[in-house]
XYZ file of C-alpha atoms in Angstrom:
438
model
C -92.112 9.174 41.234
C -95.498 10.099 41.037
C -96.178 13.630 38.717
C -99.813 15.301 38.441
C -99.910 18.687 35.997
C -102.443 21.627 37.184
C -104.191 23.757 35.323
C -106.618 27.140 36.111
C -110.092 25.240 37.539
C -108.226 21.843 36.921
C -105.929 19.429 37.888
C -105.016 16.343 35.794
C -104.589 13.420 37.821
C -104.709 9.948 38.163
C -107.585 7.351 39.633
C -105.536 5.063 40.371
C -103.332 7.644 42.554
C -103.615 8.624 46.127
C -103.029 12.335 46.645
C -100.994 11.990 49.459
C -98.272 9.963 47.520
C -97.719 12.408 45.017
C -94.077 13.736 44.685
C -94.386 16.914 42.496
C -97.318 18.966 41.410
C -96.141 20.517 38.329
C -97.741 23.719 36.351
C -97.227 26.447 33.475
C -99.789 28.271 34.816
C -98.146 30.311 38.825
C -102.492 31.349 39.399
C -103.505 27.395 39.336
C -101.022 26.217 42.503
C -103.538 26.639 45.389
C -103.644 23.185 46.228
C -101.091 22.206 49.022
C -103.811 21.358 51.077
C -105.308 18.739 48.349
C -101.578 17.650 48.276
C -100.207 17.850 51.457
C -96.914 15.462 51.025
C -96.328 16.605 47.459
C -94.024 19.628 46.040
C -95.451 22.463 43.967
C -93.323 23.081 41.164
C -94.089 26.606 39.096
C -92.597 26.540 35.430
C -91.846 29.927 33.948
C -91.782 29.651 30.474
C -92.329 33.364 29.958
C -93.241 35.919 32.438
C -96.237 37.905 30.439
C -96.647 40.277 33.138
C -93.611 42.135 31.781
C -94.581 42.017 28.311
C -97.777 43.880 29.684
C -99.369 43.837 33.227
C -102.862 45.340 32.307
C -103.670 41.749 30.424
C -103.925 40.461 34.260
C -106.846 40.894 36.060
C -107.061 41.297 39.882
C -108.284 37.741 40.659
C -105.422 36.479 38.588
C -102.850 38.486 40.808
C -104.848 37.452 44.049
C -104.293 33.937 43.105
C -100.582 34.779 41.839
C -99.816 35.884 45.074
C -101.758 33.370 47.757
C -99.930 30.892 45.718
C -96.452 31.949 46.002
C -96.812 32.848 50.327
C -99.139 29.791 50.933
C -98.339 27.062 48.304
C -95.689 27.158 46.005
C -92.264 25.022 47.050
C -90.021 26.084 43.782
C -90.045 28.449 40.938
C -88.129 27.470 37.700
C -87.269 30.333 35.217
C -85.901 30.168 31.968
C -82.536 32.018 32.785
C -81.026 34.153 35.097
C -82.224 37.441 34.328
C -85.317 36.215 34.056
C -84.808 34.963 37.398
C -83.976 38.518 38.698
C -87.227 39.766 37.351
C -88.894 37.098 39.006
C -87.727 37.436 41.995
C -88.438 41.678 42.308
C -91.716 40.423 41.154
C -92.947 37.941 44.049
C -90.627 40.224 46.526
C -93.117 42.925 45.328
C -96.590 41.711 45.385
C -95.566 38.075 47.751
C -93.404 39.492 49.755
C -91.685 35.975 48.969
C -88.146 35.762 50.133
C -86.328 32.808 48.613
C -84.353 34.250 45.709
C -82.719 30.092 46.094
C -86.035 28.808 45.655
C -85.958 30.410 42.041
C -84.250 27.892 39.964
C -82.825 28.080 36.718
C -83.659 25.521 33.704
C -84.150 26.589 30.217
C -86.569 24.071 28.305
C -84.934 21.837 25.965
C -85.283 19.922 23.445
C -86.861 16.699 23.411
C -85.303 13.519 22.034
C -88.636 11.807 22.249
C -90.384 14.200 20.094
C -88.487 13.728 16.950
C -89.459 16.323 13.762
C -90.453 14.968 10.667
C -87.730 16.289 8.247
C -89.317 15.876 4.194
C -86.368 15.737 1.599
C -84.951 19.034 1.300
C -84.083 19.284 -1.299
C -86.989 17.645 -3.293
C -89.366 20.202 -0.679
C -87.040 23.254 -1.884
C -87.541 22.516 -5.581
C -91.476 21.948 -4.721
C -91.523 25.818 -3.526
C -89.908 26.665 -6.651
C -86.202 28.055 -4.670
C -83.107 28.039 -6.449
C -80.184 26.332 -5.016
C -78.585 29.608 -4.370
C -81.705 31.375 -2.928
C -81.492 32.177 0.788
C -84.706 30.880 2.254
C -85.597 32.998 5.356
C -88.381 31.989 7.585
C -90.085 33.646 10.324
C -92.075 30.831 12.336
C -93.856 32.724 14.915
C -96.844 35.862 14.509
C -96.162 39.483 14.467
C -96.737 40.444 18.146
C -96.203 44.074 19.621
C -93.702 42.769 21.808
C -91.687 41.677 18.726
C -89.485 44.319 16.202
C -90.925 42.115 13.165
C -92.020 45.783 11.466
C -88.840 47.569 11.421
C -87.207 44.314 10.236
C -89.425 44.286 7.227
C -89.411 47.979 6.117
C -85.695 47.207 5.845
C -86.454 44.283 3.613
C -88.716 46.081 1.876
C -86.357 49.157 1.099
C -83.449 46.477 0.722
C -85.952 44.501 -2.208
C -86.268 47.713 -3.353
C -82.855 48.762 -3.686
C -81.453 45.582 -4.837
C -84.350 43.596 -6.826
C -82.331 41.097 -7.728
C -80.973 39.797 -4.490
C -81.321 35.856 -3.324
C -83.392 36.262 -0.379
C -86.658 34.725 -0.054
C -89.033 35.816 3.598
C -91.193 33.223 4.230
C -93.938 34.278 6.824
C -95.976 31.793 8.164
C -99.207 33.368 9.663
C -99.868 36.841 10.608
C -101.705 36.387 13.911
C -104.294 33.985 15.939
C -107.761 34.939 14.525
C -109.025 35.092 18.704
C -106.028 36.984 19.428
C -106.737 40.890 19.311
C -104.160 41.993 21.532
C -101.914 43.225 18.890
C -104.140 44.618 16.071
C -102.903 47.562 16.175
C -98.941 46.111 15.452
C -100.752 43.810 12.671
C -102.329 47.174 11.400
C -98.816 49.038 10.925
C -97.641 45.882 8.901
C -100.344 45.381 6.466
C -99.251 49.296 5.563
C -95.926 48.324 5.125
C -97.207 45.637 2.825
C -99.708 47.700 0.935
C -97.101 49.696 -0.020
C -94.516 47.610 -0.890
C -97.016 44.394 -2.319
C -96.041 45.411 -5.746
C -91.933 45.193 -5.301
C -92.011 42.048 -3.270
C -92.791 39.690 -6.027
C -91.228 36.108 -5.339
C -89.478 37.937 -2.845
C -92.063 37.105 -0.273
C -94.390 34.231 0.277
C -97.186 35.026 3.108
C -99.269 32.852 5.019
C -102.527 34.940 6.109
C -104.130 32.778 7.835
C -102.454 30.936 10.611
C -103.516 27.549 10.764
C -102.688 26.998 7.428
C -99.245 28.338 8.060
C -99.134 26.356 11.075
C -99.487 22.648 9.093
C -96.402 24.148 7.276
C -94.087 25.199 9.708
C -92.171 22.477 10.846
C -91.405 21.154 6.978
C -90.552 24.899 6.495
C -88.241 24.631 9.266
C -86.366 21.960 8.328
C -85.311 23.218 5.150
C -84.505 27.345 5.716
C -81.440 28.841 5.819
C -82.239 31.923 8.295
C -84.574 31.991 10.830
C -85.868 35.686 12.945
C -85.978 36.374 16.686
C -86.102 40.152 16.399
C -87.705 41.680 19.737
C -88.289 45.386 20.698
C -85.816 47.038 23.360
C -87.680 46.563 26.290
C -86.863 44.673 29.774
C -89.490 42.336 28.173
C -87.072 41.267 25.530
C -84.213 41.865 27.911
C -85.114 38.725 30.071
C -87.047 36.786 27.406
C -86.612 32.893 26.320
C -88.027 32.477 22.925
C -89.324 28.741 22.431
C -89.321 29.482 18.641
C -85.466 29.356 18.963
C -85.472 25.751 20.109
C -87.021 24.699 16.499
C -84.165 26.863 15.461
C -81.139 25.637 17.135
C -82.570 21.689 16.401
C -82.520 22.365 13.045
C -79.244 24.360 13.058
C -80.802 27.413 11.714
C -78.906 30.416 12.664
C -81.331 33.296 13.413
C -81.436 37.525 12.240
C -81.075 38.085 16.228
C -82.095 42.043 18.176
C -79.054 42.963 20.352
C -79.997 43.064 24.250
C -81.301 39.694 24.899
C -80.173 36.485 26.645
C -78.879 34.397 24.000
C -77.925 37.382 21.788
C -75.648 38.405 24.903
C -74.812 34.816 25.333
C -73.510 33.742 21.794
C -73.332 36.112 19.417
C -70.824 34.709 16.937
C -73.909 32.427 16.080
C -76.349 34.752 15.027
C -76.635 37.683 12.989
C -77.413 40.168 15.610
C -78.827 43.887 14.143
C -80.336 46.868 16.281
C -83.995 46.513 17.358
C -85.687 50.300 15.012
C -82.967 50.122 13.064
C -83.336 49.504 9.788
C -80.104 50.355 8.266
C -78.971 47.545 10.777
C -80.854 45.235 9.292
C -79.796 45.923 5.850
C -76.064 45.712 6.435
C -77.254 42.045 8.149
C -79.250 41.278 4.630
C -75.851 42.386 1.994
C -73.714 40.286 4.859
C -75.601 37.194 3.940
C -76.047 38.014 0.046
C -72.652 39.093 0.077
C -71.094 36.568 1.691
C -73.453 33.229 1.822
C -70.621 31.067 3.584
C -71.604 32.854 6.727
C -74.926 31.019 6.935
C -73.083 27.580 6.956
C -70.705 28.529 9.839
C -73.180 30.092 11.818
C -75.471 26.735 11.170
C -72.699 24.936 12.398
C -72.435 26.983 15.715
C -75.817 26.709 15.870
C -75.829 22.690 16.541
C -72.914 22.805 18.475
C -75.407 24.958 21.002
C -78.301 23.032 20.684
C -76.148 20.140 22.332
C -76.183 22.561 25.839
C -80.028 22.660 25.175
C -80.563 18.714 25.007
C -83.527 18.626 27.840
C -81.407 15.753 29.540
C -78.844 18.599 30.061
C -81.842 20.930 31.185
C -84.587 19.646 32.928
C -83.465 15.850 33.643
C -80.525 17.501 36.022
C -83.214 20.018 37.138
C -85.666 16.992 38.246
C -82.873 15.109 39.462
C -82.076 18.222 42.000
C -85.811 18.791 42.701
C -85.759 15.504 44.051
C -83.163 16.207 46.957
C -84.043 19.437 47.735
C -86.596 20.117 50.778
C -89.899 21.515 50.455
C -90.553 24.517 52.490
C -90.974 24.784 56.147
C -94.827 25.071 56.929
C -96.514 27.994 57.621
C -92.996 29.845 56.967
C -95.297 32.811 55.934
C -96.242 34.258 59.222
C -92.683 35.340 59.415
C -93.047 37.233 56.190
C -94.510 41.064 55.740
C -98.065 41.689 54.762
C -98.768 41.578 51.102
C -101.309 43.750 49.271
C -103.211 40.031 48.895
C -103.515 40.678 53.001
C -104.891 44.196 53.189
C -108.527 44.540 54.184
C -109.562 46.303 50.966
C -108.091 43.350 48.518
C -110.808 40.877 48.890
C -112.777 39.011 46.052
C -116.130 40.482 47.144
C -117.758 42.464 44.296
C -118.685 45.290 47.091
C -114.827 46.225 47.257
C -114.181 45.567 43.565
C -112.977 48.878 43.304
C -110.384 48.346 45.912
C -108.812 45.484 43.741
C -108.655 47.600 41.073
C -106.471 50.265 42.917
C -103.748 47.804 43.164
C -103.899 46.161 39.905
C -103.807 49.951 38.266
C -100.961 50.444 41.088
C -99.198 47.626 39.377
C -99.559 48.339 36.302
C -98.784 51.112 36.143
C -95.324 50.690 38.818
C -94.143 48.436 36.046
C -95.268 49.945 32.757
C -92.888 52.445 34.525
C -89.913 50.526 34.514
C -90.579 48.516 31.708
C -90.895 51.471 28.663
C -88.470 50.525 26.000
C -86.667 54.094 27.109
C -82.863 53.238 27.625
C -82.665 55.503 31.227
C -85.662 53.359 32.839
C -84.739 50.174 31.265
C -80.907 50.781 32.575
C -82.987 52.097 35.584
C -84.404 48.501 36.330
C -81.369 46.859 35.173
C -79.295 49.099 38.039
C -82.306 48.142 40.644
C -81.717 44.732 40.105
C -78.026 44.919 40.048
C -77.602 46.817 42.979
C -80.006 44.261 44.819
C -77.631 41.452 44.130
C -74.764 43.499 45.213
C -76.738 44.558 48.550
C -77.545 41.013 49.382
C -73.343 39.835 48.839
C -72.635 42.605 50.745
C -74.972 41.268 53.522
C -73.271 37.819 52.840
C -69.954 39.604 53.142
C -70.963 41.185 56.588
C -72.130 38.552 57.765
C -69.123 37.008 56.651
C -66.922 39.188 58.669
C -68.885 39.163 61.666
C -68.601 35.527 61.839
C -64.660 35.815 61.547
C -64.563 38.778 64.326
C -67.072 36.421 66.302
C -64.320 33.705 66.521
C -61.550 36.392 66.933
C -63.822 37.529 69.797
C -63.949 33.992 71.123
C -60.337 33.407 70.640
C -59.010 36.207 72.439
C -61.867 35.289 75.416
C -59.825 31.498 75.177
C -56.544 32.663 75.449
C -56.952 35.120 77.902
C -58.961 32.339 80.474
C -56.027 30.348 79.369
C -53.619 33.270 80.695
C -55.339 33.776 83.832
C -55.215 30.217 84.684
C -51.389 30.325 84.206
C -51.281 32.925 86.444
C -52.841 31.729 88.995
C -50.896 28.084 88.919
C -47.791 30.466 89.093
C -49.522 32.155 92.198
C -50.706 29.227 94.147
C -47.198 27.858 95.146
C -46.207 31.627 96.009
C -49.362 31.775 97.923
C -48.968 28.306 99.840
C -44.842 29.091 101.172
């Protein structure tokens, strides 16, 4: 099997490698699959780690959608998403702005975890005493930055107020990096949390142990990993969360870390009994989650437990070695199926890359953006709203199935009746001929 990986203005391959005898042409990035043509034999696989566009549309520029879309009517053979709802999204998503109509040729693999790439696990207990925790302190870590997207703020003002209210509890926050230095997307979020922290710095004590800047947290994080007792996934209630896969919570599950969950996403909705899952802007949610854990410490270990017993369904064998193992056996797409499609906005005379209708592109992308801003506000009636739109479209299309289903049936009743009546005639007419001879 021969494998090349694309990337935007790149494609990694291989000199040794004839184009036309490559199998799969495999990318992260949907924008950087324009190249059937330089691989005519090969399939073009998109992997959807995370679909960003929900998380916030107006990051993409027009070009970006223009290639988005050529890619996904011209090029792409399969899409793989990270689980079903994010499949759903997807889907609404290329039916939108593609016009693409294979809802089968979305597939559904969550990443796994790696046997190959094995992490380094220090003594624990030995790395434990060199941080200066007790044996009975509850080391909580959260590996990943404070993003907009996420509900990290409202999770600590609870554990400030909690720290506050009970100074003497066990817990221990361990945050390892505030944000990417080139990142400036999410100032504003990172502005609301240093407030919390000014004015809280002085109750936190040994409390809380802060990485500012995040490469240095970063050459911590997987020892840090390997020896806390509570990790954090907390998202905001958005459709964003709603059909998110957090790659943070594969460290987590292969280290058996059970994980201060939000209610409303995937894996929350999936297997709760393993996590300790609060209400995103809640804090008094989170602070009955923080005296469950003080008050009752046993509940880490059985979650923990749970925890592994999950990460065996995430084993990347399990994942993506049955998802390869299908790619391989399934058919690419027909050519030039796209002239049977509808026009996409890609199509229309005004979206063109020429600077002289630049203002054209930027109709639709506003368009976009602001269609799925729309559906996508954290307000429960438009985020039930989308959740409806999508539901009813599956039930639409197994009603069609169902139709379709029945006409079939009354097809062959139709054809039955036609059979036995050409079979009654013909009796008929045997019984007539002798009649007919005397």
């Amino acid at each position: 099997m021969k494998v090349v990986s694309a990337y935007p203005n790149y494609v990694c391959e291989t000199a040794d490698i004839n184009n036309k005898d490559v199998d799969f042409v495999v990318s992260v990035f949907p924008d950087a699959l324009n190249i059937k043509p330089t691989f005519p034999n090969a399939k073009i696989i998109a992997i959807m780690p995370a679909l960003h566009w929900v998380e916030d549309p107006g990051l993409f520029t027009h070009d970006y959608l223009r290639r988005v879309i050529t890619a996904a009517r011209y090029h792409v053979d399969y899409y793989v998403t990270q689980n079903i709802r994010m499949k759903q999204v997807l889907f609404s998503l290329l039916h939108l702005l593609a016009r693409f109509p294979y809802e089968d040729r979305i597939l559904v693999a969550p990443q796994g975890i790696v046997d190959e790439v094995k992490r380094q696990a220090p003594d624990r207990q030995e790395l434990r005493q060199k941080l200066g925790l007790e044996p009975d302190d509850i080391m909580v870590l959260n590996s990943g930055g404070i993003w907009k997207w996420t509900d990290f703020n409202t999770f600590f003002q609870a554990f400030c107020e909690f720290t506050v209210e009970n100074p003497s509890h066990r817990l221990r926050l361990y945050m390892m990096g505030i944000v990417q230095p080139f990142n400036r997307d999410h100032d504003e979020y990172v502005a609301q949390f240093r407030a919390i922290l000014d004015k809280y710095r002085d109750k936190l004590g040994k409390h809380l142990v802060l990485f500012e800047d995040w490469d240095e947290g970063g050459k911590h994080v997987q020892d840090y990993l390997s020896i806390a007792d509570v990790g954090i996934n907390v998202s905001q209630d958005t459709l964003e969360a709603w059909q998110s896969y957090r790659m943070r919570f594969l460290d987590y599950m292969y280290f058996g870390i059970p994980v201060i969950n939000t209610s409303g996403d995937d894996f929350s909705t999936r297997h709760p009994d393993a996590l300790f899952v609060c209400k995103p802007k809640d804090t008094e949610s989170y602070k009955t989650i923080f005296r469950q854990i003080t008050d009752r410490p046993e509940l880490v270990s059985e979650k923990s437990a749970m925890m592994r017993e999950i990460a065996a369904e995430y084993d990347s064998q399990q994942t993506y070695g049955r998802l390869i193992e299908k790619l391989e056996r399934l058919p690419a797409r027909p050519e030039k199926d796209h002239v049977m499609w509808d026009a996409s906005i890609a199509d229309q005379p005004d979206f063109s890359a020429t600077p002289t209708l630049h203002h054209a592109q930027e109709r639709h992308k506003n368009w976009f953006v602001r269609t799925w801003r729309r559906l996508t506000q954290s307000r429960k009636r438009n985020r039930m709203r989308m959740r409806h739109m999508l539901a009813g479209q599956s039930y639409l299309i197994e009603r069609q199935a169902v139709a379709v289903d029945q006409l079939s049936k009354i097809d062959m009743q139709q054809k039955e009746i036609a059979d036995a009546l050409d079979r009654l005639n013909s009796a008929v007419n045997q019984k007539d001929a002798p009649t007919q001879q005397k």
